[in-house]
Amino acid sequence: MKHTLFFIFASILIFSAGCGSQKTVVKKYYMIEEPDSMINAKPDSSKMIDAWCEVDEVKVYPAFASRQIVLRDASHQIRYFGNHEWAVRPTEILTPLIIDYLSTHLVFKRVADRFWEVAPDYRLKTTIFKLELGTIKKKKFEARLRIRFELIDTKTDTIIASHNVARNSILEKNDLNLWASAISRMLHEELSDFSEQIRTALPGNK
């Protein structure tokens, strides 16, 4: 009986020690957000275009559309992180993000994802071709974004302005939080550039 109790007690100690040595894996989630420098900027209301713009749902290429974060190992090879994800799918966050930007920065008089009683003057289409983390020489991380904006005149169904760009940004250190920050910054910089392009293409108020 004593030997049996000793064996049970020893087994409990070994099991407890084993459990104590295991590290708990904590999943981390990342956001695409407008940089503080743009949030605090004061928009110029005199540049606002007196027109209504409908923002189509952002199209994200399938490999980048889920909450999984893409790591590109080679020209045609990718992997997904197991314990690092987007907090929200890019397909779900990007459309309201663009609407908020165009509204708060007073690009158009009215911006929405859909108009029910009034036909919009313009429609904005956005396509994300690439949204990934890459590696370069010496295994340094690089944020990569390829995006296209198109502004369409709804009356003539013609493209008024188009902005197609590929951006790469090498990170100071291999940190996924810095990567998400770089993606956010590049996205908003291109959205800002496209907004100025729109204002140039439509200098007069409607």
mmCIF file of C-alpha atoms in Angstrom:
data_model
loop_
_atom_site.group_PDB
_atom_site.id
_atom_site.type_symbol
_atom_site.label_atom_id
_atom_site.label_comp_id
_atom_site.label_asym_id
_atom_site.label_seq_id
_atom_site.Cartn_x
_atom_site.Cartn_y
_atom_site.Cartn_z
ATOM 1 C CA MET A 1 0.000 0.000 0.000
ATOM 2 C CA LYS A 2 2.836 2.376 0.890
ATOM 3 C CA HIS A 3 4.514 1.662 -2.443
ATOM 4 C CA THR A 4 1.250 2.379 -4.272
ATOM 5 C CA LEU A 5 0.764 5.706 -2.478
ATOM 6 C CA PHE A 6 4.368 6.674 -3.151
ATOM 7 C CA PHE A 7 3.928 5.911 -6.863
ATOM 8 C CA ILE A 8 0.748 7.992 -7.079
ATOM 9 C CA PHE A 9 2.325 10.908 -5.214
ATOM 10 C CA ALA A 10 5.425 10.803 -7.431
ATOM 11 C CA SER A 11 3.288 10.697 -10.571
ATOM 12 C CA ILE A 12 1.365 13.774 -9.438
ATOM 13 C CA LEU A 13 4.587 15.682 -8.822
ATOM 14 C CA ILE A 14 6.004 14.757 -12.234
ATOM 15 C CA PHE A 15 2.746 15.715 -13.984
ATOM 16 C CA SER A 16 2.569 19.034 -12.124
ATOM 17 C CA ALA A 17 6.168 19.849 -12.984
ATOM 18 C CA GLY A 18 5.522 19.026 -16.616
ATOM 19 C CA CYS A 19 2.446 21.263 -16.775
ATOM 20 C CA GLY A 20 4.300 24.091 -15.093
ATOM 21 C CA SER A 21 7.063 24.014 -17.687
ATOM 22 C CA GLN A 22 4.659 24.404 -20.628
ATOM 23 C CA LYS A 23 4.257 27.935 -21.937
ATOM 24 C CA THR A 24 0.806 29.215 -22.769
ATOM 25 C CA VAL A 25 0.599 30.313 -26.389
ATOM 26 C CA VAL A 26 -1.223 33.644 -26.653
ATOM 27 C CA LYS A 27 -2.656 34.631 -30.019
ATOM 28 C CA LYS A 28 -1.984 38.192 -31.112
ATOM 29 C CA TYR A 29 -4.256 40.303 -33.304
ATOM 30 C CA TYR A 30 -3.425 43.343 -35.434
ATOM 31 C CA MET A 31 -5.387 46.343 -36.698
ATOM 32 C CA ILE A 32 -5.323 48.551 -39.783
ATOM 33 C CA GLU A 33 -5.854 52.078 -38.437
ATOM 34 C CA GLU A 34 -5.391 55.658 -39.532
ATOM 35 C CA PRO A 35 -2.051 57.098 -38.296
ATOM 36 C CA ASP A 36 -2.294 59.739 -35.565
ATOM 37 C CA SER A 37 -0.628 62.313 -37.822
ATOM 38 C CA MET A 38 -3.596 62.099 -40.212
ATOM 39 C CA ILE A 39 -6.257 61.924 -37.515
ATOM 40 C CA ASN A 40 -5.024 65.202 -36.015
ATOM 41 C CA ALA A 41 -4.718 66.977 -39.372
ATOM 42 C CA LYS A 42 -7.238 69.783 -39.940
ATOM 43 C CA PRO A 43 -9.058 69.322 -43.277
ATOM 44 C CA ASP A 44 -9.604 72.273 -45.595
ATOM 45 C CA SER A 45 -13.343 72.601 -46.156
ATOM 46 C CA SER A 46 -12.778 74.933 -49.117
ATOM 47 C CA LYS A 47 -11.390 71.951 -51.074
ATOM 48 C CA MET A 48 -14.447 69.792 -50.482
ATOM 49 C CA ILE A 49 -16.097 68.599 -53.704
ATOM 50 C CA ASP A 50 -19.823 69.321 -53.696
ATOM 51 C CA ALA A 51 -20.819 65.841 -54.827
ATOM 52 C CA TRP A 52 -21.922 62.484 -53.493
ATOM 53 C CA CYS A 53 -19.569 59.515 -53.698
ATOM 54 C CA GLU A 54 -20.521 55.879 -53.260
ATOM 55 C CA VAL A 55 -17.729 53.583 -52.025
ATOM 56 C CA ASP A 56 -17.882 50.042 -53.381
ATOM 57 C CA GLU A 57 -16.908 47.147 -51.149
ATOM 58 C CA VAL A 58 -13.136 46.804 -51.306
ATOM 59 C CA LYS A 59 -12.019 43.837 -53.376
ATOM 60 C CA VAL A 60 -9.140 41.904 -51.769
ATOM 61 C CA TYR A 61 -7.449 39.110 -53.696
ATOM 62 C CA PRO A 62 -8.435 35.770 -52.087
ATOM 63 C CA ALA A 63 -5.011 34.827 -50.669
ATOM 64 C CA PHE A 64 -5.035 38.027 -48.572
ATOM 65 C CA ALA A 65 -8.760 38.276 -47.771
ATOM 66 C CA SER A 66 -8.954 36.198 -44.584
ATOM 67 C CA ARG A 67 -7.809 37.069 -41.064
ATOM 68 C CA GLN A 68 -4.648 35.047 -41.632
ATOM 69 C CA ILE A 69 -1.468 37.087 -42.150
ATOM 70 C CA VAL A 70 0.542 36.224 -45.263
ATOM 71 C CA LEU A 71 4.293 35.627 -45.137
ATOM 72 C CA ARG A 72 5.908 35.338 -48.563
ATOM 73 C CA ASP A 73 8.939 33.044 -48.601
ATOM 74 C CA ALA A 74 9.609 33.092 -52.348
ATOM 75 C CA SER A 75 8.222 34.584 -55.541
ATOM 76 C CA HIS A 76 5.240 32.201 -55.663
ATOM 77 C CA GLN A 77 5.281 30.681 -52.163
ATOM 78 C CA ILE A 78 3.445 31.935 -49.099
ATOM 79 C CA ARG A 79 2.745 30.775 -45.554
ATOM 80 C CA TYR A 80 0.236 31.847 -42.924
ATOM 81 C CA PHE A 81 1.114 32.634 -39.317
ATOM 82 C CA GLY A 82 -0.479 30.360 -36.728
ATOM 83 C CA ASN A 83 -0.566 32.690 -33.714
ATOM 84 C CA HIS A 84 -0.769 36.085 -35.416
ATOM 85 C CA GLU A 85 -3.923 37.286 -37.212
ATOM 86 C CA TRP A 86 -5.782 40.387 -38.291
ATOM 87 C CA ALA A 87 -8.343 41.393 -35.667
ATOM 88 C CA VAL A 88 -10.834 41.903 -38.516
ATOM 89 C CA ARG A 89 -10.771 40.559 -42.038
ATOM 90 C CA PRO A 90 -9.331 43.141 -44.479
ATOM 91 C CA THR A 91 -12.448 42.686 -46.592
ATOM 92 C CA GLU A 92 -14.551 43.904 -43.641
ATOM 93 C CA ILE A 93 -12.451 46.778 -42.287
ATOM 94 C CA LEU A 94 -11.174 48.504 -45.437
ATOM 95 C CA THR A 95 -14.497 49.750 -46.842
ATOM 96 C CA PRO A 96 -15.622 51.617 -43.670
ATOM 97 C CA LEU A 97 -12.041 52.830 -43.204
ATOM 98 C CA ILE A 98 -12.062 54.469 -46.655
ATOM 99 C CA ILE A 99 -15.519 55.954 -46.047
ATOM 100 C CA ASP A 100 -14.364 57.425 -42.734
ATOM 101 C CA TYR A 101 -11.254 58.899 -44.333
ATOM 102 C CA LEU A 102 -13.099 60.570 -47.238
ATOM 103 C CA SER A 103 -15.710 61.925 -44.810
ATOM 104 C CA THR A 104 -13.443 63.242 -42.055
ATOM 105 C CA HIS A 105 -10.995 64.734 -44.563
ATOM 106 C CA LEU A 106 -13.856 66.472 -46.409
ATOM 107 C CA VAL A 107 -13.054 65.116 -49.862
ATOM 108 C CA PHE A 108 -16.736 64.886 -50.879
ATOM 109 C CA LYS A 109 -19.886 66.503 -49.513
ATOM 110 C CA ARG A 110 -21.393 63.071 -48.810
ATOM 111 C CA VAL A 111 -19.780 59.616 -48.718
ATOM 112 C CA ALA A 112 -21.491 56.276 -48.085
ATOM 113 C CA ASP A 113 -21.375 52.639 -49.093
ATOM 114 C CA ARG A 114 -24.878 52.902 -50.558
ATOM 115 C CA PHE A 115 -27.402 55.599 -51.443
ATOM 116 C CA TRP A 116 -31.060 54.616 -51.510
ATOM 117 C CA GLU A 117 -33.062 57.636 -52.664
ATOM 118 C CA VAL A 118 -30.439 59.684 -54.529
ATOM 119 C CA ALA A 119 -28.087 58.478 -57.252
ATOM 120 C CA PRO A 120 -24.433 59.211 -56.373
ATOM 121 C CA ASP A 121 -22.331 61.398 -58.651
ATOM 122 C CA TYR A 122 -19.259 59.196 -58.365
ATOM 123 C CA ARG A 123 -18.328 55.666 -57.348
ATOM 124 C CA LEU A 124 -14.996 54.660 -55.817
ATOM 125 C CA LYS A 125 -13.591 51.198 -56.504
ATOM 126 C CA THR A 126 -10.635 49.798 -54.560
ATOM 127 C CA THR A 127 -8.660 46.624 -55.244
ATOM 128 C CA ILE A 128 -6.005 45.124 -52.965
ATOM 129 C CA PHE A 129 -3.673 42.913 -55.001
ATOM 130 C CA LYS A 130 -1.096 42.311 -52.265
ATOM 131 C CA LEU A 131 -1.130 42.688 -48.474
ATOM 132 C CA GLU A 132 1.728 40.741 -46.973
ATOM 133 C CA LEU A 133 4.879 40.433 -44.928
ATOM 134 C CA GLY A 134 7.991 39.649 -46.942
ATOM 135 C CA THR A 135 11.588 38.849 -46.112
ATOM 136 C CA ILE A 136 14.633 40.338 -47.808
ATOM 137 C CA LYS A 137 18.395 39.938 -47.440
ATOM 138 C CA LYS A 138 19.625 39.126 -43.936
ATOM 139 C CA LYS A 139 16.077 37.955 -43.132
ATOM 140 C CA LYS A 140 14.763 41.469 -42.500
ATOM 141 C CA PHE A 141 11.001 41.966 -42.556
ATOM 142 C CA GLU A 142 9.346 44.107 -45.219
ATOM 143 C CA ALA A 143 5.748 45.366 -45.426
ATOM 144 C CA ARG A 144 4.271 45.021 -48.912
ATOM 145 C CA LEU A 145 1.120 46.585 -50.303
ATOM 146 C CA ARG A 146 -0.204 46.828 -53.842
ATOM 147 C CA ILE A 147 -3.420 48.795 -54.267
ATOM 148 C CA ARG A 148 -5.541 50.419 -56.961
ATOM 149 C CA PHE A 149 -8.123 53.186 -56.568
ATOM 150 C CA GLU A 150 -10.543 54.168 -59.352
ATOM 151 C CA LEU A 151 -13.061 57.010 -59.288
ATOM 152 C CA ILE A 152 -15.903 56.521 -61.767
ATOM 153 C CA ASP A 153 -18.378 59.104 -63.052
ATOM 154 C CA THR A 154 -21.730 57.352 -62.648
ATOM 155 C CA LYS A 155 -23.407 59.384 -65.406
ATOM 156 C CA THR A 156 -20.914 58.439 -68.123
ATOM 157 C CA ASP A 157 -19.460 55.279 -66.518
ATOM 158 C CA THR A 158 -15.966 56.557 -67.228
ATOM 159 C CA ILE A 159 -12.907 56.572 -64.990
ATOM 160 C CA ILE A 160 -12.153 60.106 -63.812
ATOM 161 C CA ALA A 161 -9.049 59.275 -61.779
ATOM 162 C CA SER A 162 -6.985 56.135 -61.230
ATOM 163 C CA HIS A 163 -4.170 55.388 -58.800
ATOM 164 C CA ASN A 164 -2.264 52.086 -59.020
ATOM 165 C CA VAL A 165 0.802 51.644 -56.823
ATOM 166 C CA ALA A 166 3.020 48.997 -55.206
ATOM 167 C CA ARG A 167 4.681 49.940 -51.909
ATOM 168 C CA ASN A 168 7.451 48.205 -49.944
ATOM 169 C CA SER A 169 8.706 49.336 -46.549
ATOM 170 C CA ILE A 170 11.633 47.706 -44.701
ATOM 171 C CA LEU A 171 11.004 47.471 -40.955
ATOM 172 C CA GLU A 172 13.481 48.701 -38.360
ATOM 173 C CA LYS A 173 13.163 45.368 -36.594
ATOM 174 C CA ASN A 174 11.297 42.120 -37.160
ATOM 175 C CA ASP A 175 8.127 43.006 -35.315
ATOM 176 C CA LEU A 176 4.605 42.292 -36.574
ATOM 177 C CA ASN A 177 3.198 45.307 -34.750
ATOM 178 C CA LEU A 178 5.596 47.514 -36.743
ATOM 179 C CA TRP A 179 4.492 45.675 -39.862
ATOM 180 C CA ALA A 180 0.788 46.393 -39.206
ATOM 181 C CA SER A 181 1.708 50.027 -38.530
ATOM 182 C CA ALA A 182 3.614 50.227 -41.833
ATOM 183 C CA ILE A 183 0.676 48.717 -43.748
ATOM 184 C CA SER A 184 -1.675 51.252 -42.141
ATOM 185 C CA ARG A 185 0.650 54.146 -42.959
ATOM 186 C CA MET A 186 1.199 53.134 -46.606
ATOM 187 C CA LEU A 187 -2.516 52.566 -47.174
ATOM 188 C CA HIS A 188 -3.461 55.978 -45.816
ATOM 189 C CA GLU A 189 -0.634 57.751 -47.632
ATOM 190 C CA GLU A 190 -1.892 56.349 -50.929
ATOM 191 C CA LEU A 191 -5.472 57.235 -50.026
ATOM 192 C CA SER A 192 -4.299 60.771 -49.263
ATOM 193 C CA ASP A 193 -2.436 61.004 -52.587
ATOM 194 C CA PHE A 194 -5.495 59.734 -54.446
ATOM 195 C CA SER A 195 -7.709 62.275 -52.674
ATOM 196 C CA GLU A 196 -5.460 65.063 -53.965
ATOM 197 C CA GLN A 197 -5.607 63.517 -57.423
ATOM 198 C CA ILE A 198 -9.406 63.605 -57.223
ATOM 199 C CA ARG A 199 -9.369 67.263 -56.222
ATOM 200 C CA THR A 200 -7.136 68.014 -59.223
ATOM 201 C CA ALA A 201 -9.423 66.106 -61.589
ATOM 202 C CA LEU A 202 -12.525 67.805 -60.152
ATOM 203 C CA PRO A 203 -11.395 71.358 -59.386
ATOM 204 C CA GLY A 204 -14.860 72.898 -59.577
ATOM 205 C CA ASN A 205 -17.754 72.155 -57.236
ATOM 206 C CA LYS A 206 -20.678 70.338 -58.831
#
